[in-house]
CSV table of C-alpha atoms and ligand atoms in Angstrom, one decimal:
chain,number,residue,atom,x,y,z
A,1,VAL,CA,32.8,-16.1,-46.7
A,2,ALA,CA,31.0,-15.6,-43.2
A,3,GLY,CA,32.2,-12.2,-42.8
A,4,ARG,CA,30.3,-11.2,-46.2
A,5,ALA,CA,27.1,-11.7,-44.1
A,6,ALA,CA,28.2,-9.7,-41.3
A,7,SER,CA,28.6,-6.5,-43.3
A,8,ASP,CA,25.5,-6.9,-45.4
A,9,ARG,CA,22.8,-7.2,-42.5
A,10,GLY,CA,22.3,-3.4,-43.2
A,11,ALA,CA,22.2,-0.7,-40.6
A,12,GLN,CA,20.6,-2.3,-37.7
A,13,PRO,CA,22.9,-5.2,-35.9
A,14,PRO,CA,20.5,-8.6,-35.5
A,15,GLY,CA,18.3,-9.1,-32.8
A,16,TRP,CA,18.6,-7.3,-29.2
A,17,PRO,CA,19.6,-8.2,-26.5
A,18,SER,CA,21.8,-11.1,-27.3
A,19,GLU,CA,19.1,-13.6,-25.4
A,20,GLN,CA,17.2,-12.7,-28.7
A,21,LEU,CA,19.3,-13.9,-31.3
A,22,SER,CA,18.1,-16.9,-33.2
A,23,ASN,CA,20.0,-20.3,-33.4
A,24,GLU,CA,20.8,-19.5,-36.9
A,25,GLU,CA,22.5,-15.9,-35.8
A,26,LEU,CA,24.1,-17.7,-32.9
A,27,LEU,CA,25.8,-19.9,-35.6
A,28,THR,CA,26.6,-17.3,-37.9
A,29,LEU,CA,28.4,-15.7,-35.2
A,30,TYR,CA,30.5,-18.5,-34.0
A,31,ARG,CA,31.4,-19.1,-38.1
A,32,GLU,CA,33.0,-15.4,-38.2
A,33,LEU,CA,34.3,-15.7,-34.7
A,34,ASN,CA,36.0,-19.1,-36.3
A,35,LEU,CA,36.9,-17.5,-39.3
A,36,ILE,CA,38.8,-14.5,-37.6
A,37,ARG,CA,40.7,-16.7,-35.3
A,38,ARG,CA,41.8,-18.8,-38.7
A,39,PHE,CA,42.9,-15.8,-40.2
A,40,ASN,CA,45.0,-14.7,-37.1
A,41,ASP,CA,46.5,-18.3,-37.1
A,42,LYS,CA,47.5,-17.7,-40.8
A,43,GLN,CA,49.0,-14.3,-40.4
A,44,ILE,CA,51.1,-16.1,-37.7
A,45,GLU,CA,52.0,-19.0,-39.9
A,46,ILE,CA,53.1,-16.8,-43.0
A,47,PHE,CA,54.9,-14.7,-41.2
A,48,GLY,CA,56.8,-17.1,-39.7
A,49,ALA,CA,57.6,-18.4,-43.0
A,50,GLY,CA,58.9,-14.9,-44.1
A,51,ILE,CA,56.3,-14.7,-46.4
A,52,MET,CA,54.9,-11.1,-44.9
A,53,PRO,CA,57.3,-8.1,-44.5
A,54,GLY,CA,57.3,-5.7,-41.3
A,55,SER,CA,56.2,-6.6,-37.5
A,56,LEU,CA,53.2,-8.6,-36.5
A,57,HIS,CA,51.5,-7.8,-33.3
A,58,PRO,CA,48.7,-10.9,-33.1
A,59,GLY,CA,45.6,-10.7,-32.0
A,60,LEU,CA,45.2,-14.2,-30.8
A,61,GLY,CA,42.8,-14.4,-27.7
A,62,HIS,CA,41.3,-10.7,-28.8
A,63,GLU,CA,38.8,-12.4,-31.4
A,64,ALA,CA,35.4,-12.1,-29.0
A,65,ILE,CA,36.4,-8.2,-28.9
A,66,ALA,CA,36.3,-7.9,-32.3
A,67,LEU,CA,33.3,-9.9,-33.2
A,68,GLY,CA,31.5,-8.0,-30.2
A,69,VAL,CA,32.4,-4.7,-31.1
A,70,ILE,CA,31.3,-5.2,-34.8
A,71,HIS,CA,27.9,-6.4,-34.1
A,72,GLY,CA,27.4,-4.0,-31.5
A,73,VAL,CA,27.5,-0.7,-33.5
A,74,ARG,CA,25.6,0.0,-36.8
A,75,ARG,CA,27.4,-1.0,-39.7
A,76,THR,CA,27.5,2.6,-40.8
A,77,ASP,CA,29.3,3.7,-37.2
A,78,TYR,CA,32.8,4.6,-37.3
A,79,ILE,CA,35.3,2.4,-35.3
A,80,ASN,CA,39.3,2.7,-34.5
A,81,GLY,CA,40.8,-0.4,-33.5
A,82,THR,CA,44.5,-1.3,-32.6
A,83,HIS,CA,46.9,-3.5,-33.5
A,84,ARG,CA,45.0,-6.6,-32.1
A,85,THR,CA,41.9,-6.4,-33.2
A,86,ASN,CA,41.8,-3.8,-36.7
A,87,ASN,CA,42.6,-7.0,-39.1
A,88,ALA,CA,39.7,-9.0,-37.6
A,89,MET,CA,37.8,-6.3,-38.0
A,90,MET,CA,38.4,-5.6,-41.5
A,91,VAL,CA,37.3,-9.4,-42.2
A,92,LEU,CA,34.1,-8.7,-40.1
A,93,ARG,CA,32.9,-5.8,-42.3
A,94,GLY,CA,33.3,-8.0,-45.1
A,95,VAL,CA,36.3,-6.3,-46.9
A,96,PRO,CA,37.5,-9.3,-49.6
A,97,LEU,CA,40.2,-11.7,-48.2
A,98,ARG,CA,42.1,-11.2,-51.6
A,99,GLN,CA,42.6,-7.4,-50.7
A,100,LEU,CA,43.6,-7.8,-47.2
A,101,TRP,CA,46.3,-10.6,-47.6
A,102,ALA,CA,47.4,-7.8,-50.5
A,103,GLU,CA,47.9,-5.5,-47.9
A,104,CYS,CA,49.6,-7.7,-45.6
A,105,LEU,CA,52.1,-8.5,-48.2
A,106,GLY,CA,52.8,-4.9,-49.7
A,107,ARG,CA,51.1,-5.4,-53.0
A,108,ASP,CA,49.4,-3.1,-55.2
A,109,THR,CA,46.3,-4.3,-55.0
A,110,GLY,CA,46.3,-4.2,-51.2
A,111,ILE,CA,43.3,-2.1,-49.6
A,112,ASN,CA,45.9,0.6,-48.5
A,113,ARG,CA,47.7,0.2,-52.2
A,114,GLY,CA,50.1,-2.1,-49.9
A,115,ARG,CA,51.2,1.0,-48.0
A,116,ARG,CA,50.3,0.3,-44.7
A,117,GLY,CA,50.8,-3.1,-44.2
A,118,VAL,CA,49.7,-5.7,-41.5
A,119,ASP,CA,50.2,-3.8,-38.5
A,120,LEU,CA,48.6,-0.4,-39.3
A,121,MET,CA,45.6,-2.3,-40.9
A,122,GLY,CA,42.5,-0.1,-41.9
A,123,SER,CA,40.9,1.9,-44.1
A,124,PHE,CA,39.1,5.5,-44.6
A,125,ASP,CA,37.4,4.3,-47.2
A,126,ASP,CA,33.7,5.0,-46.5
A,127,SER,CA,32.3,1.9,-47.2
A,128,VAL,CA,34.8,0.3,-44.1
A,129,ARG,CA,34.8,2.4,-41.8
A,130,VAL,CA,37.3,1.1,-39.6
A,131,PHE,CA,40.3,3.4,-39.2
A,132,PRO,CA,43.7,2.5,-39.3
A,133,GLN,CA,45.6,2.9,-35.8
A,134,ASN,CA,47.6,5.4,-35.1
A,135,PRO,CA,51.1,3.7,-33.9
A,136,VAL,CA,51.5,6.2,-31.1
A,137,LEU,CA,49.6,4.7,-28.2
A,138,GLY,CA,46.8,6.6,-26.7
A,139,HIS,CA,46.7,9.1,-29.7
A,140,ASN,CA,43.7,6.9,-31.5
A,141,ALA,CA,41.7,8.3,-28.3
A,142,GLY,CA,42.4,12.0,-29.2
A,143,ILE,CA,41.9,11.7,-33.2
A,144,ALA,CA,38.6,9.7,-32.6
A,145,THR,CA,37.2,12.4,-30.2
A,146,GLY,CA,37.8,14.6,-32.8
A,147,VAL,CA,35.8,12.7,-35.0
A,148,ALA,CA,33.1,12.2,-32.6
A,149,LEU,CA,33.2,16.1,-32.1
A,150,ALA,CA,32.6,16.5,-36.1
A,151,LEU,CA,29.8,13.7,-36.0
A,152,GLN,CA,28.1,15.9,-33.0
A,153,LEU,CA,28.4,19.5,-35.0
A,154,ASP,CA,27.3,17.9,-38.4
A,155,LYS,CA,24.4,16.4,-36.1
A,156,ARG,CA,25.1,12.9,-37.7
A,157,GLU,CA,23.6,10.0,-36.5
A,158,GLU,CA,26.8,7.9,-36.5
A,159,VAL,CA,29.0,7.2,-33.4
A,160,MET,CA,32.4,6.7,-33.1
A,161,LEU,CA,34.1,3.7,-31.0
A,162,VAL,CA,37.7,3.7,-30.3
A,163,LEU,CA,39.8,0.6,-28.9
A,164,MET,CA,42.8,1.1,-27.0
A,165,GLY,CA,45.0,-1.3,-25.0
A,166,GLU,CA,45.3,-1.0,-21.3
A,167,GLY,CA,48.7,0.4,-21.6
A,168,ALA,CA,47.8,2.9,-23.9
A,169,SER,CA,44.8,3.7,-21.7
A,170,VAL,CA,47.2,5.5,-18.9
A,171,ALA,CA,48.7,8.1,-21.7
A,172,GLY,CA,48.1,11.5,-21.1
A,173,THR,CA,46.1,12.1,-24.2
A,174,VAL,CA,43.3,9.6,-23.4
A,175,TRP,CA,42.6,11.4,-20.2
A,176,GLU,CA,42.5,14.8,-22.1
A,177,ALA,CA,40.3,13.2,-24.8
A,178,CYS,CA,38.1,11.7,-22.1
A,179,PHE,CA,37.6,14.9,-20.0
A,180,PHE,CA,36.5,17.1,-23.1
A,181,ALA,CA,34.2,14.4,-24.3
A,182,GLY,CA,32.6,14.3,-20.9
A,183,VAL,CA,32.0,17.6,-20.9
A,184,ARG,CA,30.4,18.2,-24.4
A,185,LYS,CA,28.8,14.3,-24.0
A,186,LEU,CA,30.0,13.6,-27.8
A,187,PRO,CA,29.1,10.4,-29.4
A,188,ILE,CA,31.8,7.9,-28.4
A,189,VAL,CA,32.6,4.6,-26.6
A,190,TYR,CA,35.9,4.3,-25.8
A,191,CYS,CA,36.8,0.7,-25.3
A,192,VAL,CA,40.3,-0.8,-23.5
A,193,GLU,CA,41.2,-3.7,-24.6
A,194,ASN,CA,42.2,-4.9,-21.3
A,195,ASN,CA,44.9,-8.0,-21.9
A,196,LEU,CA,46.4,-7.6,-18.3
A,197,VAL,CA,50.1,-6.7,-20.2
A,198,ALA,CA,51.5,-3.7,-21.9
A,199,TYR,CA,54.4,-5.5,-24.0
A,200,SER,CA,56.2,-6.8,-20.7
A,201,THR,CA,54.4,-4.5,-18.4
A,202,PRO,CA,51.9,-6.5,-15.8
A,203,PHE,CA,48.6,-4.3,-15.4
A,204,GLU,CA,49.0,-4.4,-11.4
A,205,ALA,CA,52.5,-2.3,-12.3
A,206,MET,CA,51.1,0.4,-14.2
A,207,THR,CA,47.7,1.3,-12.3
A,208,PRO,CA,47.0,1.4,-8.8
A,209,THR,CA,43.2,0.7,-9.1
A,210,GLU,CA,41.5,-2.7,-9.7
A,211,THR,CA,39.5,-1.9,-12.8
A,212,VAL,CA,40.1,0.8,-16.1
A,213,SER,CA,36.4,0.9,-15.9
A,214,GLU,CA,36.5,3.1,-12.5
A,215,ARG,CA,38.4,5.8,-14.0
A,216,ALA,CA,35.2,6.8,-15.6
A,217,ALA,CA,33.6,8.6,-12.6
A,218,ALA,CA,36.4,11.0,-13.2
A,219,PHE,CA,35.0,12.4,-16.4
A,220,GLY,CA,31.6,12.3,-15.7
A,221,PHE,CA,30.2,9.0,-17.5
A,222,PRO,CA,29.5,5.6,-17.1
A,223,GLY,CA,32.3,2.8,-16.9
A,224,GLN,CA,31.7,-0.9,-17.3
A,225,LEU,CA,34.1,-4.2,-16.9
A,226,VAL,CA,32.9,-6.4,-19.4
A,227,ASP,CA,34.3,-10.1,-19.8
A,228,GLY,CA,36.1,-9.8,-23.2
A,229,ASN,CA,36.3,-13.5,-24.0
A,230,ASP,CA,32.4,-13.5,-24.7
A,231,PRO,CA,31.5,-12.1,-27.6
A,232,LEU,CA,27.8,-11.4,-26.5
A,233,ALA,CA,28.6,-9.8,-23.4
A,234,VAL,CA,30.8,-7.2,-25.7
A,235,MET,CA,28.2,-7.2,-28.1
A,236,ASP,CA,25.7,-6.4,-25.6
A,237,ALA,CA,27.8,-3.5,-23.7
A,238,VAL,CA,28.6,-1.8,-27.0
A,239,HIS,CA,25.1,-1.9,-28.1
A,240,SER,CA,23.7,-0.1,-24.9
A,241,ALA,CA,27.1,2.4,-25.1
A,242,ALA,CA,26.6,3.1,-28.5
A,243,ALA,CA,22.7,3.5,-28.0
A,244,ARG,CA,23.5,6.0,-25.5
A,245,ALA,CA,26.1,7.8,-27.3
A,246,ARG,CA,23.4,8.1,-30.4
A,247,ALA,CA,21.3,9.6,-28.1
A,248,GLY,CA,22.9,12.4,-27.1
A,249,LYS,CA,24.0,11.3,-23.6
A,250,GLY,CA,27.7,11.1,-24.0
A,251,PRO,CA,30.3,8.4,-23.9
A,252,THR,CA,30.8,5.2,-21.9
A,253,LEU,CA,34.1,3.5,-21.3
A,254,LEU,CA,33.9,0.0,-21.6
A,255,GLU,CA,37.1,-2.4,-20.3
A,256,LEU,CA,36.8,-5.5,-22.1
A,257,ARG,CA,39.0,-8.4,-20.2
A,258,THR,CA,41.0,-10.9,-22.3
A,259,TYR,CA,44.2,-12.0,-22.8
A,260,ARG,CA,46.8,-12.5,-25.6
A,261,PHE,CA,47.8,-16.1,-26.4
A,262,VAL,CA,51.6,-15.2,-28.0
A,263,GLY,CA,53.9,-12.7,-27.3
A,264,HIS,CA,53.5,-9.0,-27.7
A,265,PHE,CA,55.1,-9.4,-31.1
A,266,ILE,CA,56.2,-12.7,-32.9
A,267,GLY,CA,59.8,-12.7,-32.1
A,268,ASP,CA,59.4,-11.6,-28.1
A,269,PRO,CA,61.0,-14.1,-26.1
A,270,GLU,CA,58.3,-13.6,-23.3
A,271,VAL,CA,60.3,-13.9,-20.4
A,272,TYR,CA,57.8,-11.8,-18.5
A,273,ARG,CA,55.6,-14.5,-18.0
A,274,THR,CA,55.4,-18.2,-17.8
A,275,ARG,CA,54.0,-21.3,-20.3
A,276,GLU,CA,51.8,-21.8,-17.3
A,277,ASP,CA,50.3,-18.4,-17.3
A,278,VAL,CA,49.5,-19.0,-20.7
A,279,ARG,CA,48.0,-22.4,-20.5
A,280,ARG,CA,45.7,-21.1,-17.5
A,281,ALA,CA,44.8,-18.2,-19.7
A,282,ARG,CA,43.9,-20.5,-22.8
A,283,GLN,CA,41.2,-22.0,-20.3
A,284,GLN,CA,39.2,-19.1,-21.4
A,285,ASP,CA,39.6,-19.4,-25.0
A,286,PRO,CA,36.9,-17.1,-26.7
A,287,LEU,CA,36.4,-19.9,-29.5
A,288,VAL,CA,36.7,-22.7,-27.5
A,289,LEU,CA,34.2,-21.3,-24.7
A,290,PHE,CA,31.4,-19.9,-27.5
A,291,ALA,CA,31.9,-23.3,-29.1
A,292,ASN,CA,30.9,-25.1,-25.9
A,293,ALA,CA,27.7,-22.8,-25.3
A,294,LEU,CA,26.4,-23.6,-28.5
A,295,ARG,CA,27.0,-27.1,-28.2
A,296,LYS,CA,25.0,-26.9,-24.9
A,297,ARG,CA,22.3,-25.6,-27.1
A,298,ARG,CA,23.1,-28.9,-29.8
A,299,LEU,CA,23.4,-25.9,-32.1
A,300,LEU,CA,27.1,-27.2,-32.7
A,301,ASP,CA,29.4,-30.4,-32.8
A,302,ASP,CA,32.8,-31.8,-33.6
A,303,GLU,CA,32.1,-32.3,-36.8
A,304,LEU,CA,30.7,-29.1,-37.9
A,305,ILE,CA,33.6,-27.2,-36.7
A,306,ALA,CA,35.6,-29.0,-38.5
A,307,ARG,CA,34.0,-28.6,-41.8
A,308,MET,CA,33.6,-24.9,-40.7
A,309,THR,CA,37.2,-24.6,-40.2
A,310,ALA,CA,38.2,-26.4,-43.4
A,311,GLU,CA,36.2,-24.3,-45.3
A,312,HIS,CA,37.8,-21.2,-43.5
A,313,ASP,CA,41.1,-22.7,-44.4
A,314,ALA,CA,40.3,-23.6,-48.1
A,315,VAL,CA,39.1,-19.8,-48.5
A,316,LEU,CA,42.2,-18.5,-46.8
A,317,LYS,CA,44.5,-20.1,-48.8
A,318,GLU,CA,42.9,-19.5,-52.2
A,319,SER,CA,42.8,-15.6,-51.4
A,320,LEU,CA,46.4,-15.8,-50.1
A,321,ASP,CA,47.4,-17.8,-53.0
A,322,GLN,CA,46.0,-15.1,-55.6
A,323,ALA,CA,47.6,-11.9,-53.5
A,324,LEU,CA,50.8,-14.0,-53.7
A,325,ASN,CA,50.8,-13.2,-57.7
A,326,ASP,CA,49.6,-9.6,-57.5
A,327,PRO,CA,52.2,-6.9,-58.4
A,328,PHE,CA,54.5,-4.7,-55.9
A,329,PRO,CA,53.7,-0.9,-56.2
A,330,ASN,CA,55.5,0.7,-58.5
A,331,PRO,CA,58.1,3.1,-57.0
A,332,ASP,CA,57.3,6.0,-59.3
A,333,ASN,CA,53.6,6.1,-57.5
A,334,CYS,CA,55.1,6.6,-54.0
A,335,LEU,CA,54.8,10.5,-53.6
A,336,PRO,CA,51.5,10.9,-55.7
A,337,LEU,CA,49.7,8.5,-53.2
A,338,THR,CA,51.1,9.5,-49.9
A,339,TYR,CA,50.2,13.3,-50.8
A,340,GLN,CA,46.7,13.4,-51.7
A,341,SER,CA,44.9,17.2,-52.1
A,342,GLY,CA,40.8,17.6,-51.6
A,343,VAL,CA,40.0,14.2,-50.6
A,344,TYR,CA,38.9,13.5,-46.9
A,345,PRO,CA,37.4,10.5,-45.2
A,346,MET,CA,33.3,10.8,-43.6
A,347,GLY,CA,32.4,12.4,-47.0
A,348,TYR,CA,34.2,15.6,-46.1
A,349,SER,CA,35.8,17.4,-49.0
A,350,SER,CA,38.4,21.1,-48.7
B,1,TPP,C1,53.8,6.3,-26.9
B,1,TPP,C2,54.3,4.7,-27.6
B,1,TPP,N1,55.2,4.1,-26.9
B,1,TPP,C3,55.8,3.1,-26.5
B,1,TPP,C4,55.3,2.9,-28.1
B,1,TPP,C5,55.7,1.1,-28.6
B,1,TPP,N2,54.7,0.1,-27.9
B,1,TPP,C6,53.9,-0.5,-28.9
B,1,TPP,S1,52.4,-1.4,-28.4
B,1,TPP,C7,53.0,-1.1,-26.6
B,1,TPP,C8,52.3,-1.9,-25.7
B,1,TPP,C9,50.9,-1.8,-25.6
B,1,TPP,O1,50.3,-2.3,-24.8
B,1,TPP,P1,48.7,-2.2,-24.8
B,1,TPP,O2,48.4,-0.8,-25.1
B,1,TPP,O3,48.3,-2.8,-23.7
B,1,TPP,O4,48.1,-3.1,-25.8
B,1,TPP,P2,48.4,-4.4,-26.3
B,1,TPP,O5,49.8,-4.7,-26.8
B,1,TPP,O6,48.9,-5.3,-24.8
B,1,TPP,O7,47.3,-5.1,-26.7
B,1,TPP,C10,54.2,-0.4,-26.8
B,1,TPP,C11,55.0,-0.3,-25.1
B,1,TPP,C12,54.4,3.0,-29.0
B,1,TPP,N3,53.9,2.5,-29.9
B,1,TPP,N4,53.7,4.5,-28.5
B,2,MG,MG1,47.5,-4.7,-23.3
């Protein structure tokens, strides 16, 4: 599938800056954007049908962020995403879909042996490097800053990229982490997925400034407001910030503006916004905007989109059907697999 191709590109992302991308690369990016949208759609569908346990905080609307981040950093860089983007980023890093579905369904064949499920998707496996999110809002930033410190102390060339919502970004932990990272010039990129609402709290009720990115001035590193509905804009901004971090110049704060198209979680009655708000936001749907840009270049038409979508749906259905036949974990393995000694992520050992 398209996600596979993306993960096999090696250490360096393709042509930089985005104006240098070939037609073929642009089309691959669209293919991937389409795949993760259909993956998000399918998650909502099976959750609604009662097939997927737990809760679901869909990433619908955040796909350009996931795509731009994955292609803005190197394949070897570390990422810590959110409940909105981690699932899609796992797809884009080429984790087999069957393994992802099995995790979503709580099966023993899942990427985390079915223990984390859909909402805490991610992996400490060194071949993936998309860490699961910590459900305590803001704490990803603290943990990721510790990872960046380890990378710096060990003189490693990878960088750390951490994502959080704009709601999470006002937590005290984030400020402490940013001050420390600013002083030490740590190799980290802080990305805020600003979808203008934190559950039911609007952005303007939470912060007295117009942007999140202007806070960076307090930490002594650059901040940038980026169109989070444009995968190429995200990719370019992330690439520059990662290059800066890799060169030892320290962190960057990127504010990626977008909108979520469905409730905070599936089942949210959404009394805090109107249908009209969502309809207006959907005019900036990243999938549609990117398709239109490629149509203008005569790279894409309705027929190709329909064919691609049908292919993705078939692949998603096949892998889901396989995962549905996979076994549930054996309760006897519950404790041994929860506590494992002597094994740490990132190649460290006790
Ligand atoms: C410390 C903490 N407080 C509250 C929650 C419950 N909670 C989970 S997601 C969420 C809203 C997060 O908003 P934002 O950070 O903007 O991310 P978004 O869901 O909008 O992508 C809340 C309040 C939590 N997980 N952790
Ligand atoms: Mg938000």
